[in-house]
Every structure is written in structure tokens, then in C-alpha cells.
PDB file of C-alpha atoms in Angstrom:
ATOM      1  CA  MET A 284    -231.989 -18.825 -19.339  1.00 74.00           C
ATOM      2  CA  LYS A 285    -229.319 -17.277 -21.494  1.00 82.00           C
ATOM      3  CA  TYR A 286    -225.788 -18.747 -21.878  1.00 81.00           C
ATOM      4  CA  PHE A 287    -222.535 -16.698 -22.376  1.00 82.00           C
ATOM      5  CA  ASN A 288    -218.892 -17.448 -22.802  1.00 83.00           C
ATOM      6  CA  ILE A 289    -216.755 -14.826 -21.160  1.00 84.00           C
ATOM      7  CA  THR A 290    -212.963 -14.464 -21.113  1.00 82.00           C
ATOM      8  CA  VAL A 291    -211.192 -12.850 -17.925  1.00 83.00           C
ATOM      9  CA  ASN A 292    -207.650 -12.412 -18.176  1.00 82.00           C
ATOM     10  CA  GLY A 293    -207.212 -15.175 -20.722  1.00 80.00           C
ATOM     11  CA  THR A 294    -209.229 -17.687 -18.760  1.00 84.00           C
ATOM     12  CA  ALA A 295    -212.621 -18.425 -20.468  1.00 82.00           C
ATOM     13  CA  TYR A 296    -215.809 -19.169 -18.362  1.00 81.00           C
ATOM     14  CA  SER A 297    -219.166 -20.362 -19.360  1.00 84.00           C
ATOM     15  CA  VAL A 298    -221.877 -18.360 -17.692  1.00 82.00           C
ATOM     16  CA  THR A 299    -225.624 -19.006 -17.292  1.00 83.00           C
ATOM     17  CA  VAL A 300    -228.046 -16.050 -16.757  1.00 80.00           C
ATOM     18  CA  GLU A 301    -231.580 -16.531 -15.602  1.00 79.00           C
ATOM     19  CA  GLU A 302    -233.968 -14.141 -16.771  1.00 77.00           C
ATOM     20  CA  THR A 303    -236.895 -12.825 -14.351  1.00 74.00           C
ATOM     21  CA  SER A 304    -239.933 -10.695 -14.867  1.00 71.00           C
ATOM     22  CA  ALA A 305    -239.975  -7.205 -13.819  1.00 66.00           C
ATOM     23  CA  GLY A 306    -240.730  -6.896 -10.119  1.00 61.00           C
ATOM     24  CA  ALA A 307    -240.083 -10.711  -9.547  1.00 61.00           C
ATOM     25  CA  ALA A 308    -237.855 -11.449  -6.514  1.00 62.00           C
ATOM     26  CA  PRO A 309    -234.532 -12.973  -7.391  1.00 60.00           C
ATOM     27  CA  ALA A 310    -234.072 -16.457  -6.725  1.00 60.00           C
ATOM     28  CA  ALA A 311    -231.756 -17.579  -3.716  1.00 59.00           C
ATOM     29  CA  PRO A 312    -228.184 -17.848  -4.984  1.00 59.00           C
ATOM     30  CA  VAL A 313    -227.261 -21.676  -5.666  1.00 57.00           C
ATOM     31  CA  ALA A 314    -223.652 -22.650  -6.282  1.00 57.00           C
ATOM     32  CA  ALA A 315    -223.318 -23.817  -9.693  1.00 54.00           C
ATOM     33  CA  PRO A 316    -220.942 -26.632 -10.559  1.00 56.00           C
ATOM     34  CA  THR A 317    -217.653 -25.342 -11.869  1.00 57.00           C
ATOM     35  CA  ALA A 318    -217.317 -25.671 -15.729  1.00 52.00           C
ATOM     36  CA  PRO A 319    -214.219 -27.037 -17.038  1.00 55.00           C
ATOM     37  CA  LYS A 320    -211.770 -24.535 -17.867  1.00 52.00           C
ATOM     38  CA  ALA A 321    -211.002 -23.915 -21.662  1.00 51.00           C
ATOM     39  CA  ALA A 322    -207.464 -23.411 -22.614  1.00 49.00           C
ATOM     40  CA  PRO A 323    -206.479 -19.682 -22.319  1.00 51.00           C
ATOM     41  CA  ALA A 324    -205.998 -17.680 -25.220  1.00 49.00           C
ATOM     42  CA  PRO A 325    -202.779 -15.762 -25.467  1.00 51.00           C
ATOM     43  CA  ALA A 326    -203.006 -12.118 -24.829  1.00 48.00           C
ATOM     44  CA  ALA A 327    -201.360 -11.193 -27.823  1.00 46.00           C
ATOM     45  CA  ALA A 328    -200.806 -13.777 -30.685  1.00 45.00           C
ATOM     46  CA  PRO A 329    -197.285 -14.213 -32.133  1.00 46.00           C
ATOM     47  CA  LYS A 330    -197.175 -12.540 -35.635  1.00 46.00           C
ATOM     48  CA  ALA A 331    -194.263 -12.800 -38.037  1.00 43.00           C
ATOM     49  CA  THR A 332    -192.636  -9.299 -38.843  1.00 43.00           C
ATOM     50  CA  GLY A 333    -190.752 -10.557 -41.841  1.00 42.00           C
ATOM     51  CA  ALA A 334    -187.419 -11.256 -40.081  1.00 49.00           C
ATOM     52  CA  ALA A 335    -186.700 -15.051 -39.614  1.00 42.00           C
ATOM     53  CA  GLY A 336    -188.059 -16.036 -36.284  1.00 48.00           C
ATOM     54  CA  ALA A 337    -189.182 -12.421 -35.261  1.00 85.00           C
ATOM     55  CA  VAL A 338    -192.454 -12.013 -33.302  1.00 91.00           C
ATOM     56  CA  SER A 339    -194.417  -8.891 -32.805  1.00 92.00           C
ATOM     57  CA  VAL A 340    -196.282  -8.611 -29.391  1.00 93.00           C
ATOM     58  CA  LYS A 341    -199.284  -6.386 -30.093  1.00 94.00           C
ATOM     59  CA  ALA A 342    -201.782  -4.585 -27.934  1.00 93.00           C
ATOM     60  CA  PRO A 343    -204.873  -6.580 -27.795  1.00 93.00           C
ATOM     61  CA  MET A 344    -206.975  -3.315 -26.909  1.00 93.00           C
ATOM     62  CA  PRO A 345    -206.666   0.335 -26.743  1.00 94.00           C
ATOM     63  CA  GLY A 346    -205.195   1.818 -23.628  1.00 93.00           C
ATOM     64  CA  ASN A 347    -202.293   3.448 -21.759  1.00 94.00           C
ATOM     65  CA  VAL A 348    -198.892   1.983 -21.119  1.00 95.00           C
ATOM     66  CA  LEU A 349    -198.537   1.777 -17.311  1.00 95.00           C
ATOM     67  CA  ASP A 350    -195.131   0.217 -17.250  1.00 94.00           C
ATOM     68  CA  VAL A 351    -192.579  -1.584 -19.339  1.00 94.00           C
ATOM     69  CA  LYS A 352    -191.136  -4.552 -17.423  1.00 94.00           C
ATOM     70  CA  VAL A 353    -188.439  -5.682 -19.705  1.00 94.00           C
ATOM     71  CA  ALA A 354    -185.520  -4.097 -21.718  1.00 93.00           C
ATOM     72  CA  ALA A 355    -184.153  -4.633 -25.148  1.00 92.00           C
ATOM     73  CA  GLY A 356    -181.767  -7.720 -25.221  1.00 92.00           C
ATOM     74  CA  ALA A 357    -183.424  -9.184 -22.267  1.00 92.00           C
ATOM     75  CA  ALA A 358    -184.225 -13.023 -22.297  1.00 94.00           C
ATOM     76  CA  VAL A 359    -187.817 -13.846 -21.584  1.00 94.00           C
ATOM     77  CA  LYS A 360    -189.748 -17.144 -21.042  1.00 94.00           C
ATOM     78  CA  ALA A 361    -193.317 -17.737 -22.415  1.00 92.00           C
ATOM     79  CA  GLY A 362    -195.706 -15.970 -19.953  1.00 92.00           C
ATOM     80  CA  ASP A 363    -193.212 -13.396 -18.700  1.00 93.00           C
ATOM     81  CA  VAL A 364    -194.764 -10.084 -18.223  1.00 93.00           C
ATOM     82  CA  LEU A 365    -193.511  -7.565 -20.877  1.00 94.00           C
ATOM     83  CA  VAL A 366    -195.830  -4.792 -20.650  1.00 95.00           C
ATOM     84  CA  ILE A 367    -198.684  -3.431 -18.230  1.00 94.00           C
ATOM     85  CA  LEU A 368    -201.495  -1.794 -20.136  1.00 94.00           C
ATOM     86  CA  GLU A 369    -204.386   0.107 -18.509  1.00 94.00           C
ATOM     87  CA  ALA A 370    -207.727  -0.222 -20.472  1.00 90.00           C
ATOM     88  CA  MET A 371    -211.000   0.858 -19.008  1.00 88.00           C
ATOM     89  CA  LYS A 372    -209.523   1.222 -15.409  1.00 88.00           C
ATOM     90  CA  MET A 373    -208.195  -2.359 -15.340  1.00 92.00           C
ATOM     91  CA  GLU A 374    -204.372  -3.288 -15.456  1.00 93.00           C
ATOM     92  CA  ASN A 375    -203.823  -6.019 -17.999  1.00 92.00           C
ATOM     93  CA  GLU A 376    -200.440  -7.807 -18.035  1.00 93.00           C
ATOM     94  CA  ILE A 377    -199.165  -8.419 -21.712  1.00 93.00           C
ATOM     95  CA  VAL A 378    -197.067 -11.403 -21.632  1.00 93.00           C
ATOM     96  CA  ALA A 379    -194.433 -13.144 -23.925  1.00 93.00           C
ATOM     97  CA  PRO A 380    -196.049 -15.662 -26.274  1.00 93.00           C
ATOM     98  CA  GLN A 381    -192.776 -17.712 -26.418  1.00 93.00           C
ATOM     99  CA  ASP A 382    -189.270 -17.999 -25.103  1.00 93.00           C
ATOM    100  CA  GLY A 383    -187.059 -15.505 -26.768  1.00 93.00           C
ATOM    101  CA  THR A 384    -184.959 -12.302 -26.587  1.00 94.00           C
ATOM    102  CA  VAL A 385    -186.505  -8.676 -26.621  1.00 93.00           C
ATOM    103  CA  ALA A 386    -185.317  -7.290 -29.815  1.00 93.00           C
ATOM    104  CA  SER A 387    -186.881  -3.979 -29.429  1.00 93.00           C
ATOM    105  CA  ILE A 388    -189.430  -2.007 -27.197  1.00 93.00           C
ATOM    106  CA  ASN A 389    -191.699   0.273 -29.226  1.00 93.00           C
ATOM    107  CA  VAL A 390    -193.661   1.961 -26.420  1.00 94.00           C
ATOM    108  CA  ASN A 391    -192.733   3.932 -23.471  1.00 94.00           C
ATOM    109  CA  LYS A 392    -194.388   4.418 -20.023  1.00 94.00           C
ATOM    110  CA  GLY A 393    -197.336   6.707 -20.320  1.00 94.00           C
ATOM    111  CA  ASP A 394    -197.908   6.203 -23.957  1.00 93.00           C
ATOM    112  CA  THR A 395    -201.369   5.810 -25.424  1.00 94.00           C
ATOM    113  CA  VAL A 396    -201.713   2.864 -27.780  1.00 94.00           C
ATOM    114  CA  ASN A 397    -204.568   1.446 -30.104  1.00 94.00           C
ATOM    115  CA  SER A 398    -205.437  -2.121 -30.620  1.00 92.00           C
ATOM    116  CA  GLY A 399    -202.869  -3.894 -32.938  1.00 93.00           C
ATOM    117  CA  ASP A 400    -200.052  -1.500 -32.088  1.00 93.00           C
ATOM    118  CA  VAL A 401    -196.863  -3.309 -31.723  1.00 93.00           C
ATOM    119  CA  LEU A 402    -195.605  -3.092 -28.146  1.00 94.00           C
ATOM    120  CA  VAL A 403    -192.563  -5.367 -28.225  1.00 94.00           C
ATOM    121  CA  SER A 404    -190.551  -7.164 -30.885  1.00 94.00           C
ATOM    122  CA  MET A 405    -188.984 -10.514 -30.050  1.00 93.00           C
ATOM    123  CA  ASN A 406    -186.595 -12.997 -31.680  1.00 91.00           C
TER     124      ASN A 406
END
């Protein structure tokens, strides 16, 4: 048996995989007990940008900006979707790490970003 921890959309799961020999028939599926959920990690950790109280929301992975859901000056709450980022054919919602106001939007729909690029700045 091998054990893996996998995070999907910010939710952590513990997974057990059984190794079988080549040609062996797989065992019948058995419902495994649900593991307790770990605290979800934020999509983009808040980072200080130098200004008092400023937070930069950075791209957690390289991808294409499918949509920008907020405008500069908009008030947002923690967990509100700021940007939709497509990576490996999956749409990823980049959310606000805290309550605040959008100070600037550093990307446009259709832009390609690298991991760590600043998407949105907040106060």
C-alpha cells in the first residue's frame, strides 16, 4: 500500500493506493471510511507589497486568464472570486485571501501568467 496526500481545489484528501502484481485482477471496490478534512490552503497566500496593509494575490500556477471577476475599487470579502485561471484544461478560481478593497488589477482576460505573477492587489 502507498499513501498519498492530495489537494484538490484547496481541499486536502488522504488517499491509499493498493499495489497489485502485473496481470492480477483488481480487488472489488470497497467504500473507504472518509478521512477528516484538513484545513484548506488559500489559493494565493497574502503577501505584503510594501504599502501598509497592501496584499498581492499571486498566480499559484502558470496558466491563461479566462476572466477577471472584479474591478478596481470593488469591496470584496474573503473567498470572493477575483480571477478565473485556466491551467492544464481546468478552471481555477483565484479568491480573495481576506476582506478588503481591490486596489489594482494587473492582468486582463486572455493574458498568460506564470506562477507567482501578481494578479490583483488589495488593501
